[in-house]
Each structure stands twice: as structure tokens, then as C-alpha cells.
PDB file of C-alpha atoms and ligand atoms in Angstrom:
ATOM      1  CA  MET A   1      -6.270 -10.834 -12.871  1.00 49.00           C
ATOM      2  CA  ALA A   2      -4.359 -10.039 -15.833  1.00 49.00           C
ATOM      3  CA  LYS A   3      -1.959 -12.823 -16.988  1.00 68.00           C
ATOM      4  CA  ASN A   4       1.415 -11.841 -18.249  1.00 90.00           C
ATOM      5  CA  SER A   5       1.763  -8.209 -17.137  1.00 97.00           C
ATOM      6  CA  ARG A   6       4.717  -6.400 -18.305  1.00 98.00           C
ATOM      7  CA  LEU A   7       6.668  -4.860 -15.108  1.00 98.00           C
ATOM      8  CA  LEU A   8       9.036  -1.927 -14.958  1.00 98.00           C
ATOM      9  CA  ILE A   9      11.026  -1.946 -11.649  1.00 98.00           C
ATOM     10  CA  HIS A  10      12.053   1.952 -11.296  1.00 98.00           C
ATOM     11  CA  GLY A  11      14.739   2.266  -8.225  1.00 98.00           C
ATOM     12  CA  ALA A  12      15.882  -1.349  -9.221  1.00 98.00           C
ATOM     13  CA  SER A  13      19.343  -0.735  -7.976  1.00 97.00           C
ATOM     14  CA  GLY A  14      18.576   0.166  -4.621  1.00 96.00           C
ATOM     15  CA  ARG A  15      17.645  -2.105  -1.169  1.00 95.00           C
ATOM     16  CA  MET A  16      13.925  -2.408  -2.015  1.00 96.00           C
ATOM     17  CA  GLY A  17      14.775  -2.688  -5.877  1.00 97.00           C
ATOM     18  CA  GLN A  18      17.151  -5.681  -5.331  1.00 97.00           C
ATOM     19  CA  ALA A  19      14.476  -7.554  -3.081  1.00 97.00           C
ATOM     20  CA  LEU A  20      11.885  -6.908  -6.069  1.00 98.00           C
ATOM     21  CA  VAL A  21      14.303  -8.218  -8.740  1.00 98.00           C
ATOM     22  CA  ARG A  22      15.196 -11.336  -6.414  1.00 97.00           C
ATOM     23  CA  MET A  23      11.577 -12.105  -5.509  1.00 97.00           C
ATOM     24  CA  ARG A  24       9.687 -11.757  -9.179  1.00 97.00           C
ATOM     25  CA  GLY A  25      10.076 -15.330  -9.587  1.00 95.00           C
ATOM     26  CA  GLU A  26       7.393 -16.061  -6.882  1.00 95.00           C
ATOM     27  CA  PHE A  27       4.938 -13.958  -9.046  1.00 95.00           C
ATOM     28  CA  PRO A  28       4.558 -15.826 -12.541  1.00 95.00           C
ATOM     29  CA  ASP A  29       2.098 -13.329 -13.958  1.00 96.00           C
ATOM     30  CA  LEU A  30       4.590 -10.397 -13.790  1.00 98.00           C
ATOM     31  CA  HIS A  31       6.762 -10.297 -16.570  1.00 97.00           C
ATOM     32  CA  LEU A  32      10.263  -8.132 -15.463  1.00 98.00           C
ATOM     33  CA  LEU A  33      10.829  -6.473 -19.066  1.00 97.00           C
ATOM     34  CA  ALA A  34      12.702  -3.435 -17.867  1.00 98.00           C
ATOM     35  CA  ALA A  35      14.529  -1.816 -15.034  1.00 98.00           C
ATOM     36  CA  VAL A  36      15.671   1.791 -14.527  1.00 98.00           C
ATOM     37  CA  ALA A  37      17.819   3.011 -11.544  1.00 98.00           C
ATOM     38  CA  GLY A  38      19.739   6.568 -10.815  1.00 96.00           C
ATOM     39  CA  ARG A  39      23.073   6.989 -12.481  1.00 96.00           C
ATOM     40  CA  GLN A  40      23.969   3.574 -13.824  1.00 97.00           C
ATOM     41  CA  ALA A  41      21.737   1.298 -15.652  1.00 97.00           C
ATOM     42  CA  PRO A  42      20.911  -1.895 -13.709  1.00 97.00           C
ATOM     43  CA  VAL A  43      22.434  -5.015 -15.228  1.00 96.00           C
ATOM     44  CA  ILE A  44      20.056  -8.575 -14.895  1.00 96.00           C
ATOM     45  CA  GLU A  45      19.719 -10.841 -17.189  1.00 95.00           C
ATOM     46  CA  GLY A  46      16.895 -10.662 -20.085  1.00 95.00           C
ATOM     47  CA  VAL A  47      15.762  -7.459 -18.669  1.00 97.00           C
ATOM     48  CA  GLU A  48      16.586  -3.960 -20.176  1.00 98.00           C
ATOM     49  CA  GLY A  49      18.068  -1.524 -18.033  1.00 98.00           C
ATOM     50  CA  PHE A  50      17.947   2.294 -18.049  1.00 98.00           C
ATOM     51  CA  THR A  51      19.172   5.083 -16.422  1.00 98.00           C
ATOM     52  CA  ALA A  52      17.100   8.312 -15.088  1.00 98.00           C
ATOM     53  CA  ALA A  53      18.306  10.371 -18.219  1.00 97.00           C
ATOM     54  CA  GLU A  54      17.045   7.071 -20.213  1.00 98.00           C
ATOM     55  CA  LEU A  55      13.308   6.866 -18.970  1.00 97.00           C
ATOM     56  CA  ASP A  56      11.723   8.073 -21.942  1.00 96.00           C
ATOM     57  CA  HIS A  57      12.950   5.229 -23.884  1.00 97.00           C
ATOM     58  CA  VAL A  58      11.527   2.120 -21.541  1.00 98.00           C
ATOM     59  CA  PRO A  59       9.330  -0.348 -23.774  1.00 98.00           C
ATOM     60  CA  ALA A  60       5.612  -0.192 -23.306  1.00 98.00           C
ATOM     61  CA  PHE A  61       4.903  -1.598 -20.016  1.00 98.00           C
ATOM     62  CA  ASP A  62       1.314  -2.376 -17.819  1.00 98.00           C
ATOM     63  CA  VAL A  63       2.400  -1.721 -14.464  1.00 98.00           C
ATOM     64  CA  CYS A  64       5.684   0.060 -12.349  1.00 98.00           C
ATOM     65  CA  ILE A  65       6.900  -0.517  -9.207  1.00 98.00           C
ATOM     66  CA  ASP A  66       8.994   2.588  -7.896  1.00 98.00           C
ATOM     67  CA  PHE A  67      11.123   2.666  -4.599  1.00 98.00           C
ATOM     68  CA  SER A  68      13.158   5.234  -5.449  1.00 98.00           C
ATOM     69  CA  LEU A  69      13.962   8.727  -4.024  1.00 96.00           C
ATOM     70  CA  PRO A  70      11.091  11.943  -3.821  1.00 97.00           C
ATOM     71  CA  GLU A  71      13.395  13.665  -6.355  1.00 97.00           C
ATOM     72  CA  ALA A  72      12.770  10.692  -8.608  1.00 98.00           C
ATOM     73  CA  PHE A  73       9.377  10.525  -8.219  1.00 98.00           C
ATOM     74  CA  ASP A  74       7.637  13.053 -10.662  1.00 98.00           C
ATOM     75  CA  ALA A  75       9.193  12.035 -13.773  1.00 98.00           C
ATOM     76  CA  VAL A  76       8.225   8.190 -12.931  1.00 98.00           C
ATOM     77  CA  LEU A  77       4.420   9.556 -12.176  1.00 98.00           C
ATOM     78  CA  GLU A  78       4.481  11.334 -15.667  1.00 98.00           C
ATOM     79  CA  LEU A  79       5.781   8.143 -17.363  1.00 98.00           C
ATOM     80  CA  CYS A  80       3.020   6.016 -15.983  1.00 98.00           C
ATOM     81  CA  LEU A  81       0.510   9.105 -17.270  1.00 98.00           C
ATOM     82  CA  VAL A  82       1.767   9.298 -20.607  1.00 98.00           C
ATOM     83  CA  ARG A  83       1.921   5.625 -21.253  1.00 98.00           C
ATOM     84  CA  GLY A  84      -1.564   4.461 -19.429  1.00 98.00           C
ATOM     85  CA  ALA A  85       0.174   2.628 -17.354  1.00 98.00           C
ATOM     86  CA  ALA A  86      -0.674   1.548 -13.329  1.00 98.00           C
ATOM     87  CA  LEU A  87       1.704   2.849 -10.560  1.00 98.00           C
ATOM     88  CA  VAL A  88       2.514   0.642  -7.608  1.00 98.00           C
ATOM     89  CA  SER A  89       4.993   3.287  -5.554  1.00 98.00           C
ATOM     90  CA  GLY A  90       6.433   3.347  -1.875  1.00 97.00           C
ATOM     91  CA  THR A  91       8.827   5.914  -2.334  1.00 97.00           C
ATOM     92  CA  THR A  92       8.539   8.210   0.577  1.00 94.00           C
ATOM     93  CA  GLY A  93       9.209  11.732   1.634  1.00 93.00           C
ATOM     94  CA  LEU A  94       7.229  13.012  -1.218  1.00 96.00           C
ATOM     95  CA  SER A  95       6.422  16.584  -0.775  1.00 97.00           C
ATOM     96  CA  ALA A  96       2.646  18.136  -0.532  1.00 96.00           C
ATOM     97  CA  ALA A  97       2.909  19.083  -4.501  1.00 98.00           C
ATOM     98  CA  GLN A  98       3.936  15.261  -5.348  1.00 98.00           C
ATOM     99  CA  GLY A  99       1.157  14.397  -2.963  1.00 97.00           C
ATOM    100  CA  SER A 100      -1.419  16.447  -5.275  1.00 98.00           C
ATOM    101  CA  GLY A 101       0.220  15.097  -8.504  1.00 98.00           C
ATOM    102  CA  LEU A 102      -0.840  11.859  -7.330  1.00 97.00           C
ATOM    103  CA  GLU A 103      -4.329  12.660  -6.299  1.00 97.00           C
ATOM    104  CA  ALA A 104      -4.515  14.006  -9.679  1.00 98.00           C
ATOM    105  CA  ALA A 105      -3.042  11.112 -11.435  1.00 98.00           C
ATOM    106  CA  VAL A 106      -5.725   8.530  -9.969  1.00 98.00           C
ATOM    107  CA  ALA A 107      -8.234  10.089 -12.266  1.00 98.00           C
ATOM    108  CA  ARG A 108      -6.339   8.598 -15.187  1.00 98.00           C
ATOM    109  CA  ILE A 109      -4.531   5.609 -14.309  1.00 98.00           C
ATOM    110  CA  PRO A 110      -4.766   3.041 -11.259  1.00 98.00           C
ATOM    111  CA  VAL A 111      -2.386   4.071  -8.622  1.00 98.00           C
ATOM    112  CA  LEU A 112      -1.296   2.493  -5.363  1.00 97.00           C
ATOM    113  CA  TRP A 113       0.989   4.889  -2.802  1.00 97.00           C
ATOM    114  CA  ALA A 114       1.717   2.956   0.547  1.00 95.00           C
ATOM    115  CA  ALA A 115       4.100   4.264   2.788  1.00 92.00           C
ATOM    116  CA  ASN A 116       4.577   0.394   3.993  1.00 93.00           C
ATOM    117  CA  PHE A 117       3.703  -2.751   2.190  1.00 94.00           C
ATOM    118  CA  SER A 118       3.110  -5.075   5.153  1.00 92.00           C
ATOM    119  CA  LEU A 119      -0.110  -6.545   5.902  1.00 85.00           C
ATOM    120  CA  GLY A 120       0.929  -6.236   9.549  1.00 91.00           C
ATOM    121  CA  VAL A 121       1.268  -2.360   9.406  1.00 92.00           C
ATOM    122  CA  ALA A 122      -2.107  -2.248   7.696  1.00 87.00           C
ATOM    123  CA  VAL A 123      -3.870  -4.012  10.302  1.00 88.00           C
ATOM    124  CA  LEU A 124      -1.991  -1.712  12.956  1.00 94.00           C
ATOM    125  CA  GLY A 125      -3.260   1.689  11.802  1.00 93.00           C
ATOM    126  CA  ASP A 126      -6.837   0.016  12.044  1.00 91.00           C
ATOM    127  CA  LEU A 127      -5.932  -0.894  16.145  1.00 95.00           C
ATOM    128  CA  VAL A 128      -4.353   2.586  16.474  1.00 97.00           C
ATOM    129  CA  GLU A 129      -7.568   4.286  14.912  1.00 97.00           C
ATOM    130  CA  ARG A 130      -9.790   2.044  17.372  1.00 97.00           C
ATOM    131  CA  ALA A 131      -7.373   2.880  20.559  1.00 98.00           C
ATOM    132  CA  ALA A 132      -7.009   6.688  19.780  1.00 98.00           C
ATOM    133  CA  ARG A 133     -11.339   6.888  19.098  1.00 98.00           C
ATOM    134  CA  ALA A 134     -11.526   4.848  22.715  1.00 98.00           C
ATOM    135  CA  LEU A 135      -8.930   6.998  24.588  1.00 98.00           C
ATOM    136  CA  PRO A 136      -9.240  10.399  23.791  1.00 97.00           C
ATOM    137  CA  ALA A 137      -7.743  12.114  26.492  1.00 97.00           C
ATOM    138  CA  TRP A 138      -4.561   9.926  26.511  1.00 98.00           C
ATOM    139  CA  GLN A 139      -1.368  11.290  25.058  1.00 98.00           C
ATOM    140  CA  ARG A 140      -0.306   9.480  21.792  1.00 98.00           C
ATOM    141  CA  ASP A 141       3.557   8.847  20.937  1.00 98.00           C
ATOM    142  CA  ILE A 142       4.413   8.000  17.724  1.00 98.00           C
ATOM    143  CA  VAL A 143       8.480   5.972  17.888  1.00 98.00           C
ATOM    144  CA  GLU A 144       9.981   5.059  14.638  1.00 98.00           C
ATOM    145  CA  SER A 145      13.281   3.452  13.993  1.00 98.00           C
ATOM    146  CA  HIS A 146      15.493   2.559  10.862  1.00 97.00           C
ATOM    147  CA  HIS A 147      18.620   2.041   9.440  1.00 97.00           C
ATOM    148  CA  ILE A 148      21.180   4.600   9.276  1.00 97.00           C
ATOM    149  CA  HIS A 149      20.866   5.423   5.230  1.00 95.00           C
ATOM    150  CA  LYS A 150      17.135   6.541   5.285  1.00 94.00           C
ATOM    151  CA  LYS A 151      16.721   9.675   4.801  1.00 90.00           C
ATOM    152  CA  ASP A 152      13.390  11.219   5.331  1.00 93.00           C
ATOM    153  CA  ALA A 153      12.168  11.459   8.935  1.00 96.00           C
ATOM    154  CA  PRO A 154      10.010  10.997  10.441  1.00 97.00           C
ATOM    155  CA  SER A 155       9.071   7.826   8.464  1.00 96.00           C
ATOM    156  CA  GLY A 156       6.330   7.458   6.000  1.00 94.00           C
ATOM    157  CA  THR A 157       4.641   4.907   8.034  1.00 96.00           C
ATOM    158  CA  ALA A 158       4.853   7.158  10.939  1.00 98.00           C
ATOM    159  CA  LEU A 159       3.178   9.855   8.946  1.00 96.00           C
ATOM    160  CA  ALA A 160       0.627   7.389   7.927  1.00 95.00           C
ATOM    161  CA  LEU A 161      -0.121   5.927  11.379  1.00 97.00           C
ATOM    162  CA  GLY A 162      -0.250   9.599  12.580  1.00 98.00           C
ATOM    163  CA  GLN A 163      -3.094  10.047  10.090  1.00 96.00           C
ATOM    164  CA  ALA A 164      -4.704   7.110  11.648  1.00 96.00           C
ATOM    165  CA  VAL A 165      -4.405   8.402  15.253  1.00 98.00           C
ATOM    166  CA  THR A 166      -5.930  11.713  13.675  1.00 98.00           C
ATOM    167  CA  ARG A 167      -9.079   9.933  12.292  1.00 97.00           C
ATOM    168  CA  GLY A 168      -9.670   8.731  15.891  1.00 97.00           C
ATOM    169  CA  GLY A 169      -9.902  12.186  17.174  1.00 95.00           C
ATOM    170  CA  GLY A 170      -8.095  13.663  20.636  1.00 92.00           C
ATOM    171  CA  PRO A 171      -4.823  15.328  20.757  1.00 96.00           C
ATOM    172  CA  GLU A 172      -2.279  15.230  17.779  1.00 97.00           C
ATOM    173  CA  PRO A 173       0.709  12.680  17.896  1.00 98.00           C
ATOM    174  CA  HIS A 174       4.277  13.745  18.660  1.00 98.00           C
ATOM    175  CA  TYR A 175       7.094  12.017  16.581  1.00 98.00           C
ATOM    176  CA  ALA A 176      10.179  10.512  17.777  1.00 98.00           C
ATOM    177  CA  SER A 177      12.792   9.010  14.929  1.00 98.00           C
ATOM    178  CA  LEU A 178      15.986   7.001  15.580  1.00 98.00           C
ATOM    179  CA  ARG A 179      18.274   5.947  13.193  1.00 98.00           C
ATOM    180  CA  ALA A 180      20.770   3.125  13.902  1.00 98.00           C
ATOM    181  CA  GLY A 181      22.562   0.096  11.986  1.00 98.00           C
ATOM    182  CA  ASP A 182      20.631  -1.884  10.161  1.00 96.00           C
ATOM    183  CA  ILE A 183      17.184  -1.558  11.496  1.00 97.00           C
ATOM    184  CA  VAL A 184      14.622  -2.698   8.668  1.00 95.00           C
ATOM    185  CA  GLY A 185      11.776  -0.836  10.438  1.00 96.00           C
ATOM    186  CA  GLU A 186       9.889  -0.761  14.077  1.00 98.00           C
ATOM    187  CA  HIS A 187       6.886   1.204  14.574  1.00 98.00           C
ATOM    188  CA  LEU A 188       5.755   1.969  18.139  1.00 98.00           C
ATOM    189  CA  VAL A 189       2.510   3.910  18.718  1.00 98.00           C
ATOM    190  CA  GLN A 190       2.219   4.708  22.569  1.00 98.00           C
ATOM    191  CA  PHE A 191      -1.120   6.022  24.309  1.00 98.00           C
ATOM    192  CA  THR A 192      -0.473   7.081  27.768  1.00 98.00           C
ATOM    193  CA  GLY A 193      -2.789   7.709  30.454  1.00 98.00           C
ATOM    194  CA  VAL A 194      -2.474   8.787  34.556  1.00 97.00           C
ATOM    195  CA  GLY A 195      -0.808   5.427  35.757  1.00 98.00           C
ATOM    196  CA  GLU A 196      -1.246   3.221  32.554  1.00 98.00           C
ATOM    197  CA  ARG A 197       0.172   2.952  28.925  1.00 98.00           C
ATOM    198  CA  ILE A 198      -0.540   0.775  26.064  1.00 98.00           C
ATOM    199  CA  GLU A 199       2.177  -0.022  23.242  1.00 98.00           C
ATOM    200  CA  LEU A 200       0.983  -1.010  20.030  1.00 98.00           C
ATOM    201  CA  THR A 201       4.369  -2.006  18.335  1.00 98.00           C
ATOM    202  CA  HIS A 202       4.961  -3.692  14.573  1.00 97.00           C
ATOM    203  CA  ARG A 203       8.666  -4.778  13.524  1.00 98.00           C
ATOM    204  CA  ALA A 204       9.786  -5.575  10.539  1.00 97.00           C
ATOM    205  CA  THR A 205      12.571  -7.789  10.447  1.00 95.00           C
ATOM    206  CA  ASN A 206      12.987  -8.693   6.881  1.00 93.00           C
ATOM    207  CA  ARG A 207      12.328  -5.933   3.541  1.00 90.00           C
ATOM    208  CA  ASP A 208      11.447  -9.005   1.591  1.00 94.00           C
ATOM    209  CA  ILE A 209       7.673  -8.497   3.339  1.00 94.00           C
ATOM    210  CA  PHE A 210       7.542  -5.053   1.464  1.00 95.00           C
ATOM    211  CA  ALA A 211       9.014  -6.458  -1.678  1.00 96.00           C
ATOM    212  CA  ARG A 212       6.508  -9.142  -1.839  1.00 94.00           C
ATOM    213  CA  GLY A 213       3.580  -7.059  -0.822  1.00 93.00           C
ATOM    214  CA  ALA A 214       4.358  -4.598  -3.902  1.00 96.00           C
ATOM    215  CA  LEU A 215       5.006  -7.662  -6.255  1.00 96.00           C
ATOM    216  CA  HIS A 216       1.241  -8.754  -4.999  1.00 94.00           C
ATOM    217  CA  CYS A 217      -0.408  -5.345  -5.406  1.00 95.00           C
ATOM    218  CA  ALA A 218       1.333  -4.876  -8.634  1.00 97.00           C
ATOM    219  CA  SER A 219       0.108  -8.281  -9.920  1.00 95.00           C
ATOM    220  CA  ARG A 220      -3.527  -7.334  -8.888  1.00 94.00           C
ATOM    221  CA  ILE A 221      -3.709  -3.753 -10.097  1.00 96.00           C
ATOM    222  CA  VAL A 222      -3.265  -4.288 -13.568  1.00 96.00           C
ATOM    223  CA  GLY A 223      -6.648  -4.253 -15.808  1.00 95.00           C
ATOM    224  CA  ARG A 224      -8.293  -2.059 -12.931  1.00 97.00           C
ATOM    225  CA  PRO A 225     -10.171   0.899 -13.645  1.00 97.00           C
ATOM    226  CA  PRO A 226      -8.011   4.565 -12.930  1.00 98.00           C
ATOM    227  CA  GLY A 227      -8.401   5.091  -8.954  1.00 98.00           C
ATOM    228  CA  ARG A 228      -6.229   5.309  -6.052  1.00 97.00           C
ATOM    229  CA  TYR A 229      -6.039   1.805  -4.266  1.00 95.00           C
ATOM    230  CA  ARG A 230      -4.798   0.801  -0.845  1.00 91.00           C
ATOM    231  CA  VAL A 231      -2.649  -2.082   0.308  1.00 90.00           C
ATOM    232  CA  LEU A 232      -5.617  -3.777   2.159  1.00 81.00           C
ATOM    233  CA  ASP A 233      -7.771  -3.472  -1.149  1.00 84.00           C
ATOM    234  CA  LEU A 234      -5.173  -5.543  -2.899  1.00 86.00           C
ATOM    235  CA  ILE A 235      -3.781  -8.030  -0.388  1.00 75.00           C
ATOM    236  CA  GLU A 236      -6.841  -9.062   1.340  1.00 65.00           C
ATOM    237  CA  GLN A 237      -8.347 -11.076  -1.864  1.00 50.00           C
ATOM    238  CA  GLY A 238      -5.873 -13.917  -1.004  1.00 47.00           C
TER     239      GLY A 238
HETATM  240  P1  LIG B   1      18.139   2.887  -1.879  1.00 58.88           P
HETATM  241  O1  LIG B   1      18.787   4.268  -1.604  1.00 58.88           O
HETATM  242  O2  LIG B   1      18.555   1.826  -1.627  1.00 58.88           O
HETATM  243  O3  LIG B   1      17.504   3.317  -3.199  1.00 58.88           O
HETATM  244  C1  LIG B   1      17.345   3.901  -4.141  1.00 58.88           C
HETATM  245  C2  LIG B   1      17.282   3.627  -5.831  1.00 58.88           C
HETATM  246  O4  LIG B   1      16.730   4.819  -6.641  1.00 58.88           O
HETATM  247  C3  LIG B   1      18.424   3.525  -6.443  1.00 58.88           C
HETATM  248  O5  LIG B   1      18.044   1.844  -7.412  1.00 58.88           O
HETATM  249  C4  LIG B   1      18.891   4.411  -7.075  1.00 58.88           C
HETATM  250  O6  LIG B   1      19.672   4.208  -8.358  1.00 58.88           O
HETATM  251  C5  LIG B   1      17.431   4.814  -7.207  1.00 58.88           C
HETATM  252  N1  LIG B   1      17.236   6.467  -7.978  1.00 58.88           N
HETATM  253  C6  LIG B   1      18.069   7.625  -7.831  1.00 58.88           C
HETATM  254  N2  LIG B   1      17.719   8.562  -8.564  1.00 58.88           N
HETATM  255  C7  LIG B   1      16.597   8.156  -9.135  1.00 58.88           C
HETATM  256  C8  LIG B   1      16.191   8.793 -10.365  1.00 58.88           C
HETATM  257  N3  LIG B   1      16.295   9.846 -10.682  1.00 58.88           N
HETATM  258  N4  LIG B   1      15.576   7.975 -11.169  1.00 58.88           N
HETATM  259  C9  LIG B   1      15.359   6.676 -11.170  1.00 58.88           C
HETATM  260  N5  LIG B   1      15.892   6.017  -9.946  1.00 58.88           N
HETATM  261  C10 LIG B   1      16.758   6.738  -9.040  1.00 58.88           C
HETATM  262  O7  LIG B   1      16.569   3.327  -1.324  1.00 58.88           O
HETATM  263  P2  LIG B   1      15.587   1.735  -0.436  1.00 58.88           P
HETATM  264  O8  LIG B   1      16.203   1.964   1.215  1.00 58.88           O
HETATM  265  O9  LIG B   1      15.734   0.797  -1.595  1.00 58.88           O
HETATM  266  O10 LIG B   1      14.189   2.896  -0.382  1.00 58.88           O
HETATM  267  C11 LIG B   1      13.959   3.801  -1.289  1.00 58.88           C
HETATM  268  C12 LIG B   1      12.207   4.311  -1.405  1.00 58.88           C
HETATM  269  O11 LIG B   1      11.680   3.539  -0.762  1.00 58.88           O
HETATM  270  C13 LIG B   1      12.761   5.225   0.126  1.00 58.88           C
HETATM  271  O12 LIG B   1      11.904   6.396  -0.167  1.00 58.88           O
HETATM  272  C14 LIG B   1      12.316   4.485   1.306  1.00 58.88           C
HETATM  273  O13 LIG B   1      12.065   5.380   2.352  1.00 58.88           O
HETATM  274  C15 LIG B   1      11.057   3.622   0.732  1.00 58.88           C
HETATM  275  N6  LIG B   1      10.760   2.453   1.344  1.00 58.88           N
HETATM  276  C16 LIG B   1       9.536   2.284   1.524  1.00 58.88           C
HETATM  277  C17 LIG B   1       9.201   1.128   1.834  1.00 58.88           C
HETATM  278  C18 LIG B   1       7.704   0.667   1.994  1.00 58.88           C
HETATM  279  O14 LIG B   1       7.192  -0.651   2.287  1.00 58.88           O
HETATM  280  N7  LIG B   1       6.509   1.657   1.049  1.00 58.88           N
HETATM  281  C19 LIG B   1       9.809  -0.190   2.208  1.00 58.88           C
HETATM  282  C20 LIG B   1      11.180   0.212   2.214  1.00 58.88           C
HETATM  283  C21 LIG B   1      11.587   1.399   1.679  1.00 58.88           C
END
């Protein structure tokens, strides 16, 4: 593992960005050097703050953690490519073209994009794929609930769980999205047969799990060869 990696946080003033800034002390091998937000530069003691328009001016860094918005994604990906730095991104709602851009980038830098940085959801994906494979005739429904500020729907996590269902085979899943109150994130994958039903549910009660997962992955991705990494690749090593 690389020591004293220089960290850039992109989207530092948002809900996730603030959690990252608050929890960075748990990862002493990461040194938060600079932080970027949309229109107003973040003010964090001992950390250089920049607006989106000033992105080119950020100092040299080893890894960027990005939790921003789809419209901010292309610029941060380009920055990491130009600087030869690793990218850990949790920004959801990316377009197909942005997904292709991400795929192209993995030939040049280490990249981890994940719709969800919790270990529980990584395991849920595995369970869902196995259930889909074992129950090829059953209907599949994915219901996701989030806070009222979440912009994209279905959530990136719901779509990733849908891909796990598809890998298992059988009918394509249906999606439903609820936006209510301050729900951090809930995902139900339901398999319905005749006269019986299986419900697999994950509930996140605190977004600290996502921030800790992203910081953990950032500390472990530095120094690795270019390529695409998954949360499980980096988290399971303890
Ligand atoms: P938020 O709206 O609270 O914060 C967005 C941040 O992006 C702010 O700091 C804002 O200033 C910044 N921003 C806006 N435009 C920008 C630009 N052009 N350049 C740089 N920064 C810009 O959002 P949030 O709740 O923190 O979520 C951020 C993203 O992370 C969303 O896509 C959300 O779905 C996703 N998310 C992912 C996970 C996960 O585990 N993968 C968990 C929670 C949220």
C-alpha cells in the first residue's frame, strides 16, 4: 500500500463530500491536499479549496475521490487522465457516453467507479445473481428508496443490482423508485413465484459507510497498474 498518498476530494461540499472530509482522519495514509466544489470553493483548515472553474489549478495529487454530479464528471475524469492519478468515483446518473469514457480511461489510470461503496451491497449483488439463476421463471422487481434530494432514478445501485439479476438469467427486472424524507438508501430485490416470494433487502442507515468504503478504496488503489477495480477487489483485503 502506498503511504502518504495525496488526496483530492471532488464534490467536497455535498452530503458525501462532507462525510469524506470528516472521516479522512481514520485513514492516516491519505493526506487531503485539495478539495473542489461547484460554485464556491470549500473552506477546510489546511486544505486548498477550488471551484469547478479552477480545476486546472489543483496541485499534483495521487488519487481523487469524486462524489459530485454527472455534469461535473467529464472534467474530473480528464483531470485524472492528464495528471496520471487514480480515480475513485461514486457519482451516479452517468450517461452511456460517460460510461464509455470511463471504460477508455481504465487503459491509462487505475479507476474504481461504484454505484455503492458498502460491503453489504457488494454481497447483496452476489446473492441476487444466485437467486436469479436458481429461479429462472420468477418475476423480479427492484424497489429503491432515497431522500428527496436524490436526482437520478432508478438509483445507480438499483441498476447495478439489475445487472446482477441479468447475469443470473431469466426475465428482466422491473424498477420502482421512492423519494421520501431523509432515507439514506434502501434496496429491495423481490423474486415472486406462484404462492411464494423471496425479498432480499439492504438498508443503509448512515452514509458514513459509503464514505469509509471510498476512503478505504482510495488508500488501496494508489500505486496499482491502470485498470478497472471493484469495491470487493480492494475491500476484501481487510
Ligand atoms: P450533493 O448534491 O450533496 O453534492 C454534490 C457536490 O458536487 C457538491 O459539493 C457540489 O458543490 C459539487 N459540484 C456540483 N457541480 C460541480 C462541478 N461542476 N464541479 C465540481 N463539483 C461540483 O450530492 P451527494 O448526496 O453528496 O451525492 C453526490 C453523488 O454521489 C450523487 O451522484 C449520488 O447519487 C452519489 N452517491 C453515491 C454513493 C455511493 O456509495 N456510490 C453514495 C451516496 C451518494
